Amino acid sequence: MSTSATLAMAAKARELKEQGKNIIGLSLGEPDFTIPGFVKEAAIKAIEENYHAYSPVDGYGDLKQAIIKKFKRDNNLEYKPSQIVVSTGAKQSLANLAQVLLNEGDEVLLPTPYWVSYADISKVAGGIPVEIPAGIETDFKITPEALEAAITTKSKMLIYSSPCNPSGSVFSEKELRALADVLVKYPQIIVVSDEIYEHINFTGKHASMAAFPDMYDRTVTVNGVSKAYSMTGWRIGYIGAPEYIARACNKMQGQVTSGANCIAQRATIAALESPPSKIQYMVDAFKERRKLILGLLADIPGFKTNEPEGAFYVFPDISYYFGKTLRGKTILSAEDFAMYLLEEAGVATVTGEAFGDPNCIRISYAASEADIMEAMERIKSVL
Ligand code: PMP
Ligand code: GLU
């Protein structure tokens, strides 16, 4: 299993900062906003009300009700409490799913670029990641034909995120339906739809695979509060799943971590019960920053970028620089390029190799406008 490249780059940037270097961190996908006041208040209230004990393994009953209402409100999805499992971050939700569903040698279909941890979470559960490449020409979105060509008798699971980390691409309902039309022919494949960036969507329209009646029984919807509510360190994620899968995740989690942090669960109720309009100010800011960073990148030679429709990343193709020597350093890969930007410009990004695309780097724009401007200026000057 390899180390998470996103976390490794963030750790490296932190280490350099501690050594006194002036580093701008655009590696980690982590909103720079503070947690909304009403969420903080719910956590404070929970402490004062003496919440302290182990929670039910799969989450408090009233949190599950809040999740059920959220799924209905935002996604038109109907779940029963027995179909919901709350975990310590969506990362644990994904790890549970891989552990309970994959057997040795099962293939996991990964539309590529994919979020870094999908591959290793699958591998550690005995699965074999199967990349389905989609480049910048198709806005990093796979076609139904490419999906079908990758399916074998061993295919067990498909994992994707929309809005996508790292490309920011968003599947429209029509595009998802076209993928579903392929998947209905292969009932052994479970779809894991990672919707953690649901609210950070500049198209205004979010589509869920489970909302198609013929996919509902085979789709697990993964979500969480890290991104939209800026609650990354509070570690709450959840799934809506077919009941037998939820039961298995509950069992797995009961042996590994028990229920998620009780205070964070209480705070999550407040987050999910509030209308999404309460967090629109963050989405608006991300939209402004997207415009800013795309404008600045357009001014740097050798960066080919799509227009991301959601999340808070740009994923430029920088293969133009391969084989070139800059300040005595020869760039042979996206990894070399990201290291060059870190060492020469003091800007931390993540190599696209970690997301299955060796031509790109990922830049997070979940940073202040001042940092984005300074970082792009520095990158431009060292290139
Ligand atoms: N899925 C995607 C696509 C992500 O970017 C992240 C970010 N960490 C996660 C899942 C996991 O989120 P968390 O564990 O913080 O809920
Ligand atoms: N999801 C974020 C990212 O991709 C956080 C880091 C992580 O959990 O790996 O940067």
mmCIF file of C-alpha atoms and ligand atoms in Angstrom:
data_model
loop_
_atom_site.group_PDB
_atom_site.id
_atom_site.type_symbol
_atom_site.label_atom_id
_atom_site.label_comp_id
_atom_site.label_asym_id
_atom_site.label_seq_id
_atom_site.Cartn_x
_atom_site.Cartn_y
_atom_site.Cartn_z
ATOM 1 C CA MET A 1 0.000 0.000 0.000
ATOM 2 C CA SER A 2 1.366 3.441 -0.768
ATOM 3 C CA THR A 3 1.248 6.510 1.452
ATOM 4 C CA SER A 4 -1.580 8.950 0.672
ATOM 5 C CA ALA A 5 0.047 11.436 -1.702
ATOM 6 C CA THR A 6 -2.227 14.275 -0.614
ATOM 7 C CA LEU A 7 -1.359 13.803 3.034
ATOM 8 C CA ALA A 8 2.331 13.199 2.252
ATOM 9 C CA MET A 9 2.598 16.466 0.320
ATOM 10 C CA ALA A 10 0.769 18.353 3.074
ATOM 11 C CA ALA A 11 3.176 16.888 5.649
ATOM 12 C CA LYS A 12 6.173 17.882 3.539
ATOM 13 C CA ALA A 13 4.849 21.432 3.156
ATOM 14 C CA ARG A 14 4.267 21.633 6.914
ATOM 15 C CA GLU A 15 7.810 20.402 7.589
ATOM 16 C CA LEU A 16 9.319 23.023 5.261
ATOM 17 C CA LYS A 17 7.211 25.734 6.923
ATOM 18 C CA GLU A 18 8.496 24.650 10.317
ATOM 19 C CA GLN A 19 12.030 25.065 8.969
ATOM 20 C CA GLY A 20 11.125 28.686 8.285
ATOM 21 C CA LYS A 21 10.514 28.362 4.524
ATOM 22 C CA ASN A 22 7.746 30.424 3.025
ATOM 23 C CA ILE A 23 5.453 27.740 1.606
ATOM 24 C CA ILE A 24 1.996 28.238 0.159
ATOM 25 C CA GLY A 25 0.038 25.019 0.628
ATOM 26 C CA LEU A 26 -2.236 24.243 -2.295
ATOM 27 C CA SER A 27 -1.905 20.495 -1.877
ATOM 28 C CA LEU A 28 -4.598 19.542 0.584
ATOM 29 C CA GLY A 29 -8.294 19.589 -0.260
ATOM 30 C CA GLU A 30 -9.347 21.412 2.828
ATOM 31 C CA PRO A 31 -11.566 24.502 2.988
ATOM 32 C CA ASP A 32 -9.861 27.428 4.716
ATOM 33 C CA PHE A 33 -13.142 28.681 6.194
ATOM 34 C CA THR A 34 -13.933 28.311 9.859
ATOM 35 C CA ILE A 35 -16.850 26.102 10.836
ATOM 36 C CA PRO A 36 -20.221 27.931 10.627
ATOM 37 C CA GLY A 37 -21.277 29.368 14.005
ATOM 38 C CA PHE A 38 -24.482 27.343 14.288
ATOM 39 C CA VAL A 39 -22.498 24.111 13.929
ATOM 40 C CA LYS A 40 -19.979 25.164 16.570
ATOM 41 C CA GLU A 41 -22.815 26.052 18.938
ATOM 42 C CA ALA A 42 -24.341 22.596 18.541
ATOM 43 C CA ALA A 43 -21.000 21.024 19.486
ATOM 44 C CA ILE A 44 -20.599 23.286 22.523
ATOM 45 C CA LYS A 45 -24.144 22.463 23.591
ATOM 46 C CA ALA A 46 -23.413 18.740 23.245
ATOM 47 C CA ILE A 47 -20.409 19.057 25.556
ATOM 48 C CA GLU A 48 -22.443 21.035 28.055
ATOM 49 C CA GLU A 49 -25.208 18.440 27.885
ATOM 50 C CA ASN A 50 -22.581 15.875 28.849
ATOM 51 C CA TYR A 51 -22.501 13.845 25.685
ATOM 52 C CA HIS A 52 -19.554 11.628 26.401
ATOM 53 C CA ALA A 53 -20.430 7.986 26.008
ATOM 54 C CA TYR A 54 -20.019 5.514 23.173
ATOM 55 C CA SER A 55 -22.641 6.184 20.548
ATOM 56 C CA PRO A 56 -24.428 3.417 18.638
ATOM 57 C CA VAL A 57 -21.844 1.992 16.214
ATOM 58 C CA ASP A 58 -23.723 3.198 13.130
ATOM 59 C CA GLY A 59 -24.598 6.634 14.535
ATOM 60 C CA TYR A 60 -27.190 8.302 16.789
ATOM 61 C CA GLY A 61 -30.791 7.677 15.788
ATOM 62 C CA ASP A 62 -31.554 11.391 15.445
ATOM 63 C CA LEU A 63 -28.461 11.932 13.308
ATOM 64 C CA LYS A 64 -29.651 9.133 11.048
ATOM 65 C CA GLN A 65 -33.015 10.896 10.805
ATOM 66 C CA ALA A 66 -31.234 14.133 9.828
ATOM 67 C CA ILE A 67 -29.286 12.191 7.164
ATOM 68 C CA ILE A 68 -32.486 10.577 5.878
ATOM 69 C CA LYS A 69 -34.112 14.026 5.571
ATOM 70 C CA LYS A 70 -31.027 15.400 3.844
ATOM 71 C CA PHE A 71 -31.047 12.554 1.297
ATOM 72 C CA LYS A 72 -34.732 13.209 0.615
ATOM 73 C CA ARG A 73 -34.354 16.991 0.469
ATOM 74 C CA ASP A 74 -31.243 17.187 -1.704
ATOM 75 C CA ASN A 75 -31.217 13.925 -3.664
ATOM 76 C CA ASN A 76 -34.786 12.651 -3.688
ATOM 77 C CA LEU A 77 -33.500 9.431 -2.131
ATOM 78 C CA GLU A 78 -35.515 7.400 0.360
ATOM 79 C CA TYR A 79 -33.610 5.497 3.028
ATOM 80 C CA LYS A 80 -34.608 3.739 6.225
ATOM 81 C CA PRO A 81 -32.463 4.065 9.370
ATOM 82 C CA SER A 82 -31.164 0.520 8.810
ATOM 83 C CA GLN A 83 -29.641 1.717 5.523
ATOM 84 C CA ILE A 84 -27.558 4.505 7.075
ATOM 85 C CA VAL A 85 -24.098 4.129 8.649
ATOM 86 C CA VAL A 86 -22.229 7.099 10.128
ATOM 87 C CA SER A 87 -18.440 6.753 10.148
ATOM 88 C CA THR A 88 -15.240 8.544 11.084
ATOM 89 C CA GLY A 89 -15.044 10.473 7.827
ATOM 90 C CA ALA A 90 -16.123 9.434 4.355
ATOM 91 C CA LYS A 91 -12.710 7.827 4.157
ATOM 92 C CA GLN A 92 -13.795 5.253 6.707
ATOM 93 C CA SER A 93 -17.118 4.828 4.883
ATOM 94 C CA LEU A 94 -15.143 3.931 1.745
ATOM 95 C CA ALA A 95 -12.755 1.657 3.624
ATOM 96 C CA ASN A 96 -15.679 -0.182 5.250
ATOM 97 C CA LEU A 97 -17.248 -0.739 1.846
ATOM 98 C CA ALA A 98 -14.065 -2.120 0.348
ATOM 99 C CA GLN A 99 -13.499 -4.400 3.337
ATOM 100 C CA VAL A 100 -16.999 -5.844 3.364
ATOM 101 C CA LEU A 101 -17.601 -6.124 -0.371
ATOM 102 C CA LEU A 102 -14.297 -7.099 -1.950
ATOM 103 C CA ASN A 103 -12.781 -10.544 -2.055
ATOM 104 C CA GLU A 104 -9.230 -11.307 -3.148
ATOM 105 C CA GLY A 105 -8.883 -10.626 -6.879
ATOM 106 C CA ASP A 106 -12.118 -8.665 -7.316
ATOM 107 C CA GLU A 107 -11.725 -5.815 -9.761
ATOM 108 C CA VAL A 108 -12.563 -2.247 -8.818
ATOM 109 C CA LEU A 109 -13.389 0.015 -11.729
ATOM 110 C CA LEU A 110 -11.918 3.477 -11.290
ATOM 111 C CA PRO A 111 -12.813 6.209 -13.766
ATOM 112 C CA THR A 112 -9.468 8.007 -13.974
ATOM 113 C CA PRO A 113 -8.429 10.500 -12.664
ATOM 114 C CA TYR A 114 -9.821 9.244 -9.360
ATOM 115 C CA TRP A 115 -9.415 10.317 -5.774
ATOM 116 C CA VAL A 116 -6.080 9.076 -4.506
ATOM 117 C CA SER A 117 -7.302 6.760 -1.741
ATOM 118 C CA TYR A 118 -9.729 4.687 -3.841
ATOM 119 C CA ALA A 119 -6.919 2.574 -5.251
ATOM 120 C CA ASP A 120 -5.156 1.803 -1.999
ATOM 121 C CA ILE A 121 -8.350 1.312 0.009
ATOM 122 C CA SER A 122 -9.301 -1.277 -2.630
ATOM 123 C CA LYS A 123 -5.880 -2.936 -2.664
ATOM 124 C CA VAL A 124 -5.693 -3.370 1.070
ATOM 125 C CA ALA A 125 -9.031 -5.199 0.885
ATOM 126 C CA GLY A 126 -7.648 -7.571 -1.768
ATOM 127 C CA GLY A 127 -9.174 -5.726 -4.734
ATOM 128 C CA ILE A 128 -7.446 -4.927 -7.989
ATOM 129 C CA PRO A 129 -7.859 -1.351 -9.220
ATOM 130 C CA VAL A 130 -8.727 -1.141 -12.918
ATOM 131 C CA GLU A 131 -8.225 2.341 -14.307
ATOM 132 C CA ILE A 132 -10.563 3.668 -16.986
ATOM 133 C CA PRO A 133 -8.671 6.658 -18.342
ATOM 134 C CA ALA A 134 -10.378 9.897 -19.345
ATOM 135 C CA GLY A 135 -8.186 12.832 -20.338
ATOM 136 C CA ILE A 136 -8.684 16.546 -20.557
ATOM 137 C CA GLU A 137 -10.199 16.165 -24.085
ATOM 138 C CA THR A 138 -13.357 14.631 -22.558
ATOM 139 C CA ASP A 139 -13.342 16.897 -19.520
ATOM 140 C CA PHE A 140 -11.874 13.942 -17.579
ATOM 141 C CA LYS A 141 -15.182 12.059 -17.849
ATOM 142 C CA ILE A 142 -15.361 8.454 -19.025
ATOM 143 C CA THR A 143 -17.701 7.376 -21.801
ATOM 144 C CA PRO A 144 -20.193 4.487 -21.494
ATOM 145 C CA GLU A 145 -18.169 2.629 -24.144
ATOM 146 C CA ALA A 146 -14.975 2.920 -22.098
ATOM 147 C CA LEU A 147 -16.819 1.698 -19.019
ATOM 148 C CA GLU A 148 -18.209 -1.314 -20.825
ATOM 149 C CA ALA A 149 -14.824 -2.174 -22.320
ATOM 150 C CA ALA A 150 -13.272 -2.296 -18.828
ATOM 151 C CA ILE A 151 -15.884 -4.644 -17.336
ATOM 152 C CA THR A 152 -14.915 -8.298 -16.857
ATOM 153 C CA THR A 153 -16.463 -11.198 -14.960
ATOM 154 C CA LYS A 154 -14.301 -10.139 -12.003
ATOM 155 C CA SER A 155 -15.629 -6.559 -11.842
ATOM 156 C CA LYS A 156 -17.165 -6.086 -8.416
ATOM 157 C CA MET A 157 -17.289 -2.389 -7.739
ATOM 158 C CA LEU A 158 -17.208 0.990 -9.457
ATOM 159 C CA ILE A 159 -16.062 3.999 -7.443
ATOM 160 C CA TYR A 160 -16.251 7.577 -8.679
ATOM 161 C CA SER A 161 -16.744 11.039 -7.268
ATOM 162 C CA SER A 162 -18.955 13.729 -8.762
ATOM 163 C CA PRO A 163 -18.096 16.575 -8.421
ATOM 164 C CA CYS A 164 -14.758 14.894 -8.983
ATOM 165 C CA ASN A 165 -11.635 15.138 -6.911
ATOM 166 C CA PRO A 166 -9.207 15.857 -8.614
ATOM 167 C CA SER A 167 -10.683 17.157 -11.899
ATOM 168 C CA GLY A 168 -13.684 19.137 -10.644
ATOM 169 C CA SER A 169 -15.802 17.519 -13.361
ATOM 170 C CA VAL A 170 -19.490 16.973 -12.670
ATOM 171 C CA PHE A 171 -21.549 14.201 -14.234
ATOM 172 C CA SER A 172 -24.892 15.493 -15.483
ATOM 173 C CA GLU A 173 -27.968 13.339 -14.921
ATOM 174 C CA LYS A 174 -27.905 12.403 -18.594
ATOM 175 C CA GLU A 175 -24.257 11.327 -18.443
ATOM 176 C CA LEU A 176 -24.871 9.260 -15.322
ATOM 177 C CA ARG A 177 -27.898 7.654 -16.951
ATOM 178 C CA ALA A 178 -25.756 6.632 -19.911
ATOM 179 C CA LEU A 179 -23.312 4.930 -17.505
ATOM 180 C CA ALA A 180 -26.241 3.326 -15.659
ATOM 181 C CA ASP A 181 -27.502 1.909 -18.967
ATOM 182 C CA VAL A 182 -24.263 -0.064 -19.182
ATOM 183 C CA LEU A 183 -24.232 -1.040 -15.506
ATOM 184 C CA VAL A 184 -27.760 -2.501 -15.504
ATOM 185 C CA LYS A 185 -26.407 -5.256 -17.741
ATOM 186 C CA TYR A 186 -23.857 -6.288 -15.084
ATOM 187 C CA PRO A 187 -25.765 -6.758 -11.828
ATOM 188 C CA GLN A 188 -22.714 -8.072 -9.935
ATOM 189 C CA ILE A 189 -21.199 -4.565 -9.877
ATOM 190 C CA ILE A 190 -21.882 -2.392 -6.830
ATOM 191 C CA VAL A 191 -21.620 1.335 -7.501
ATOM 192 C CA VAL A 192 -20.015 3.552 -4.881
ATOM 193 C CA SER A 193 -21.039 7.120 -5.626
ATOM 194 C CA ASP A 194 -18.888 9.529 -3.633
ATOM 195 C CA GLU A 195 -20.878 12.753 -3.384
ATOM 196 C CA ILE A 196 -18.819 14.538 -0.749
ATOM 197 C CA TYR A 197 -18.474 17.638 -2.986
ATOM 198 C CA GLU A 198 -22.203 17.703 -3.730
ATOM 199 C CA HIS A 199 -22.757 21.243 -2.520
ATOM 200 C CA ILE A 200 -19.591 22.641 -4.074
ATOM 201 C CA ASN A 201 -21.094 22.532 -7.526
ATOM 202 C CA PHE A 202 -21.148 25.580 -9.790
ATOM 203 C CA THR A 203 -23.635 24.103 -12.252
ATOM 204 C CA GLY A 204 -26.347 24.206 -9.606
ATOM 205 C CA LYS A 205 -27.422 20.650 -10.475
ATOM 206 C CA HIS A 206 -26.348 17.529 -8.660
ATOM 207 C CA ALA A 207 -27.253 14.038 -9.866
ATOM 208 C CA SER A 208 -27.149 10.860 -7.768
ATOM 209 C CA MET A 209 -26.777 7.386 -9.267
ATOM 210 C CA ALA A 210 -29.037 5.884 -6.580
ATOM 211 C CA ALA A 211 -31.886 8.151 -7.722
ATOM 212 C CA PHE A 212 -32.328 5.930 -10.793
ATOM 213 C CA PRO A 213 -34.813 3.273 -9.623
ATOM 214 C CA ASP A 214 -32.971 0.501 -11.485
ATOM 215 C CA MET A 215 -29.681 1.410 -9.756
ATOM 216 C CA TYR A 216 -30.968 2.053 -6.229
ATOM 217 C CA ASP A 217 -30.469 -1.498 -4.955
ATOM 218 C CA ARG A 218 -26.870 -1.631 -6.174
ATOM 219 C CA THR A 219 -25.630 1.820 -5.309
ATOM 220 C CA VAL A 220 -24.060 3.127 -2.138
ATOM 221 C CA THR A 221 -24.186 6.901 -1.742
ATOM 222 C CA VAL A 222 -21.242 8.258 0.232
ATOM 223 C CA ASN A 223 -21.270 11.745 1.699
ATOM 224 C CA GLY A 224 -19.905 13.700 4.651
ATOM 225 C CA VAL A 225 -19.500 17.101 6.239
ATOM 226 C CA SER A 226 -15.767 17.683 5.700
ATOM 227 C CA LYS A 227 -16.035 19.786 2.578
ATOM 228 C CA ALA A 228 -19.315 21.689 2.546
ATOM 229 C CA TYR A 229 -19.233 22.532 6.262
ATOM 230 C CA SER A 230 -15.473 22.886 6.547
ATOM 231 C CA MET A 231 -15.477 20.148 9.187
ATOM 232 C CA THR A 232 -12.468 18.179 7.915
ATOM 233 C CA GLY A 233 -10.929 17.544 11.323
ATOM 234 C CA TRP A 234 -14.230 16.601 12.938
ATOM 235 C CA ARG A 235 -14.295 13.351 10.959
ATOM 236 C CA ILE A 236 -17.886 12.561 10.072
ATOM 237 C CA GLY A 237 -18.938 10.741 6.912
ATOM 238 C CA TYR A 238 -21.935 8.569 6.134
ATOM 239 C CA ILE A 239 -23.523 6.215 3.639
ATOM 240 C CA GLY A 240 -26.986 5.416 2.366
ATOM 241 C CA ALA A 241 -26.838 1.812 1.169
ATOM 242 C CA PRO A 242 -28.768 -1.357 0.468
ATOM 243 C CA GLU A 243 -29.574 -2.772 3.895
ATOM 244 C CA TYR A 244 -27.317 -5.839 3.692
ATOM 245 C CA ILE A 245 -24.337 -3.629 2.884
ATOM 246 C CA ALA A 246 -25.126 -1.182 5.691
ATOM 247 C CA ARG A 247 -25.391 -4.116 8.107
ATOM 248 C CA ALA A 248 -21.984 -5.430 7.053
ATOM 249 C CA CYS A 249 -20.374 -1.970 7.408
ATOM 250 C CA ASN A 250 -21.889 -1.655 10.863
ATOM 251 C CA LYS A 251 -20.385 -5.011 11.829
ATOM 252 C CA MET A 252 -16.965 -4.104 10.415
ATOM 253 C CA GLN A 253 -16.942 -0.733 12.125
ATOM 254 C CA GLY A 254 -18.026 -2.281 15.426
ATOM 255 C CA GLN A 255 -14.823 -4.306 15.451
ATOM 256 C CA VAL A 256 -12.543 -1.520 14.274
ATOM 257 C CA THR A 257 -13.543 1.900 15.643
ATOM 258 C CA SER A 258 -17.077 1.748 17.165
ATOM 259 C CA GLY A 259 -19.291 4.797 16.641
ATOM 260 C CA ALA A 260 -17.837 8.082 15.384
ATOM 261 C CA ASN A 261 -16.983 10.913 17.778
ATOM 262 C CA CYS A 262 -20.132 11.768 19.736
ATOM 263 C CA ILE A 263 -19.704 15.567 19.832
ATOM 264 C CA ALA A 264 -19.013 15.733 16.101
ATOM 265 C CA GLN A 265 -22.134 13.655 15.465
ATOM 266 C CA ARG A 266 -24.270 16.127 17.427
ATOM 267 C CA ALA A 267 -22.765 19.008 15.456
ATOM 268 C CA THR A 268 -23.469 17.167 12.202
ATOM 269 C CA ILE A 269 -27.185 17.120 13.023
ATOM 270 C CA ALA A 270 -27.140 20.939 13.097
ATOM 271 C CA ALA A 271 -25.161 21.057 9.836
ATOM 272 C CA LEU A 272 -27.452 18.708 7.926
ATOM 273 C CA GLU A 273 -30.714 20.108 9.272
ATOM 274 C CA SER A 274 -29.847 23.606 8.091
ATOM 275 C CA PRO A 275 -30.782 24.540 4.526
ATOM 276 C CA PRO A 276 -27.827 24.409 2.098
ATOM 277 C CA SER A 277 -28.387 28.159 1.527
ATOM 278 C CA LYS A 278 -26.589 28.684 4.855
ATOM 279 C CA ILE A 279 -23.300 27.546 3.354
ATOM 280 C CA GLN A 280 -23.781 29.207 -0.022
ATOM 281 C CA TYR A 281 -21.314 31.955 0.957
ATOM 282 C CA MET A 282 -18.493 29.390 0.869
ATOM 283 C CA VAL A 283 -19.606 28.014 -2.487
ATOM 284 C CA ASP A 284 -19.748 31.571 -3.872
ATOM 285 C CA ALA A 285 -16.230 32.226 -2.611
ATOM 286 C CA PHE A 286 -14.950 29.005 -4.231
ATOM 287 C CA LYS A 287 -16.559 30.080 -7.490
ATOM 288 C CA GLU A 288 -14.783 33.430 -7.352
ATOM 289 C CA ARG A 289 -11.497 31.719 -6.603
ATOM 290 C CA ARG A 290 -11.982 29.319 -9.486
ATOM 291 C CA LYS A 291 -12.345 32.302 -11.798
ATOM 292 C CA LEU A 292 -9.273 33.903 -10.299
ATOM 293 C CA ILE A 293 -7.049 30.832 -10.573
ATOM 294 C CA LEU A 294 -8.196 29.936 -14.100
ATOM 295 C CA GLY A 295 -7.427 33.487 -15.205
ATOM 296 C CA LEU A 296 -3.956 33.392 -13.669
ATOM 297 C CA LEU A 297 -3.175 29.900 -15.011
ATOM 298 C CA ALA A 298 -4.150 30.961 -18.521
ATOM 299 C CA ASP A 299 -1.260 33.372 -18.313
ATOM 300 C CA ILE A 300 1.345 30.678 -17.570
ATOM 301 C CA PRO A 301 2.727 28.872 -20.613
ATOM 302 C CA GLY A 302 2.390 25.087 -20.745
ATOM 303 C CA PHE A 303 -0.696 24.700 -18.546
ATOM 304 C CA LYS A 304 -3.703 23.096 -20.209
ATOM 305 C CA THR A 305 -6.738 23.301 -17.956
ATOM 306 C CA ASN A 306 -10.412 22.305 -18.188
ATOM 307 C CA GLU A 307 -13.060 24.410 -16.533
ATOM 308 C CA PRO A 308 -13.933 22.504 -13.369
ATOM 309 C CA GLU A 309 -17.636 22.631 -12.529
ATOM 310 C CA GLY A 310 -17.325 21.711 -8.885
ATOM 311 C CA ALA A 311 -15.082 20.818 -5.917
ATOM 312 C CA PHE A 312 -12.124 23.165 -5.350
ATOM 313 C CA TYR A 313 -9.340 21.839 -7.527
ATOM 314 C CA VAL A 314 -7.837 22.524 -10.918
ATOM 315 C CA PHE A 315 -6.072 19.661 -12.619
ATOM 316 C CA PRO A 316 -3.903 21.116 -15.367
ATOM 317 C CA ASP A 317 -2.060 18.984 -17.878
ATOM 318 C CA ILE A 318 1.568 20.101 -17.582
ATOM 319 C CA SER A 319 3.161 17.487 -19.856
ATOM 320 C CA TYR A 320 4.508 20.383 -21.958
ATOM 321 C CA TYR A 321 7.350 20.595 -19.423
ATOM 322 C CA PHE A 322 8.429 16.948 -19.655
ATOM 323 C CA GLY A 323 11.999 16.696 -20.909
ATOM 324 C CA LYS A 324 12.728 20.362 -20.264
ATOM 325 C CA THR A 325 15.474 21.521 -17.920
ATOM 326 C CA LEU A 326 14.639 24.383 -15.577
ATOM 327 C CA ARG A 327 17.221 25.936 -13.265
ATOM 328 C CA GLY A 328 19.406 22.864 -13.767
ATOM 329 C CA LYS A 329 16.608 20.430 -12.947
ATOM 330 C CA THR A 330 15.259 18.102 -15.614
ATOM 331 C CA ILE A 331 11.520 17.508 -15.413
ATOM 332 C CA LEU A 332 10.636 13.964 -16.439
ATOM 333 C CA SER A 333 7.304 13.512 -14.692
ATOM 334 C CA ALA A 334 4.445 15.258 -12.923
ATOM 335 C CA GLU A 335 6.109 14.226 -9.668
ATOM 336 C CA ASP A 336 9.317 16.047 -10.724
ATOM 337 C CA PHE A 337 7.227 19.036 -11.717
ATOM 338 C CA ALA A 338 5.382 19.194 -8.387
ATOM 339 C CA MET A 339 8.707 18.873 -6.532
ATOM 340 C CA TYR A 340 10.171 21.647 -8.681
ATOM 341 C CA LEU A 341 7.257 23.940 -7.786
ATOM 342 C CA LEU A 342 7.696 23.096 -4.115
ATOM 343 C CA GLU A 343 11.445 23.612 -4.031
ATOM 344 C CA GLU A 344 11.772 26.592 -6.368
ATOM 345 C CA ALA A 345 8.470 28.431 -5.921
ATOM 346 C CA GLY A 346 7.567 27.275 -2.425
ATOM 347 C CA VAL A 347 4.150 26.133 -3.667
ATOM 348 C CA ALA A 348 2.811 22.727 -2.631
ATOM 349 C CA THR A 349 0.615 20.905 -5.168
ATOM 350 C CA VAL A 350 0.038 17.171 -5.725
ATOM 351 C CA THR A 351 1.338 15.071 -8.604
ATOM 352 C CA GLY A 352 -1.357 13.728 -10.935
ATOM 353 C CA GLU A 353 0.251 10.273 -10.748
ATOM 354 C CA ALA A 354 -1.430 9.871 -7.366
ATOM 355 C CA PHE A 355 -4.794 10.259 -9.109
ATOM 356 C CA GLY A 356 -3.890 7.942 -11.969
ATOM 357 C CA ASP A 357 -3.021 10.699 -14.475
ATOM 358 C CA PRO A 358 0.726 11.134 -15.042
ATOM 359 C CA ASN A 359 0.338 14.275 -17.187
ATOM 360 C CA CYS A 360 -1.306 16.495 -14.605
ATOM 361 C CA ILE A 361 -0.857 18.119 -11.234
ATOM 362 C CA ARG A 362 -3.623 18.994 -8.806
ATOM 363 C CA ILE A 363 -3.845 22.474 -7.374
ATOM 364 C CA SER A 364 -6.322 23.113 -4.574
ATOM 365 C CA TYR A 365 -7.836 26.580 -4.614
ATOM 366 C CA ALA A 366 -9.393 26.191 -1.175
ATOM 367 C CA ALA A 367 -7.022 28.957 -0.108
ATOM 368 C CA SER A 368 -7.248 32.729 0.285
ATOM 369 C CA GLU A 369 -7.271 34.891 -2.834
ATOM 370 C CA ALA A 370 -4.018 36.481 -1.661
ATOM 371 C CA ASP A 371 -2.337 33.066 -1.444
ATOM 372 C CA ILE A 372 -3.693 32.006 -4.820
ATOM 373 C CA MET A 373 -2.361 35.181 -6.455
ATOM 374 C CA GLU A 374 1.035 34.944 -4.787
ATOM 375 C CA ALA A 375 1.332 31.227 -5.615
ATOM 376 C CA MET A 376 0.521 31.709 -9.303
ATOM 377 C CA GLU A 377 2.929 34.618 -9.525
ATOM 378 C CA ARG A 378 5.714 32.492 -8.029
ATOM 379 C CA ILE A 379 4.944 29.536 -10.299
ATOM 380 C CA LYS A 380 4.996 31.797 -13.324
ATOM 381 C CA SER A 381 8.333 33.248 -12.381
ATOM 382 C CA VAL A 382 10.095 29.894 -11.812
ATOM 383 C CA LEU A 383 8.808 28.544 -15.101
HETATM 384 N N1 PMP B 1 -13.832 11.391 -1.004
HETATM 385 C C1 PMP B 1 -13.258 12.408 -1.649
HETATM 386 C C2 PMP B 1 -13.477 12.529 -3.115
HETATM 387 C C3 PMP B 1 -12.461 13.328 -0.956
HETATM 388 O O1 PMP B 1 -11.870 14.323 -1.601
HETATM 389 C C4 PMP B 1 -12.271 13.171 0.428
HETATM 390 C C5 PMP B 1 -11.402 14.164 1.141
HETATM 391 N N2 PMP B 1 -10.700 13.746 2.193
HETATM 392 C C6 PMP B 1 -12.894 12.083 1.051
HETATM 393 C C7 PMP B 1 -13.670 11.221 0.309
HETATM 394 C C8 PMP B 1 -12.759 11.789 2.505
HETATM 395 O O2 PMP B 1 -13.324 12.772 3.279
HETATM 396 P P1 PMP B 1 -13.452 12.670 4.851
HETATM 397 O O3 PMP B 1 -12.819 11.405 5.285
HETATM 398 O O4 PMP B 1 -12.788 13.877 5.380
HETATM 399 O O5 PMP B 1 -14.939 12.686 5.114
HETATM 400 N N1 GLU B 2 -9.587 14.786 0.335
HETATM 401 C C1 GLU B 2 -8.567 15.756 0.566
HETATM 402 C C2 GLU B 2 -7.620 15.765 -0.593
HETATM 403 O O1 GLU B 2 -7.820 15.072 -1.549
HETATM 404 C C3 GLU B 2 -7.923 15.580 1.896
HETATM 405 C C4 GLU B 2 -6.715 14.710 1.978
HETATM 406 C C5 GLU B 2 -7.018 13.276 2.158
HETATM 407 O O2 GLU B 2 -7.923 12.955 2.915
HETATM 408 O O3 GLU B 2 -6.334 12.510 1.503
HETATM 409 O O4 GLU B 2 -6.676 16.520 -0.561
#
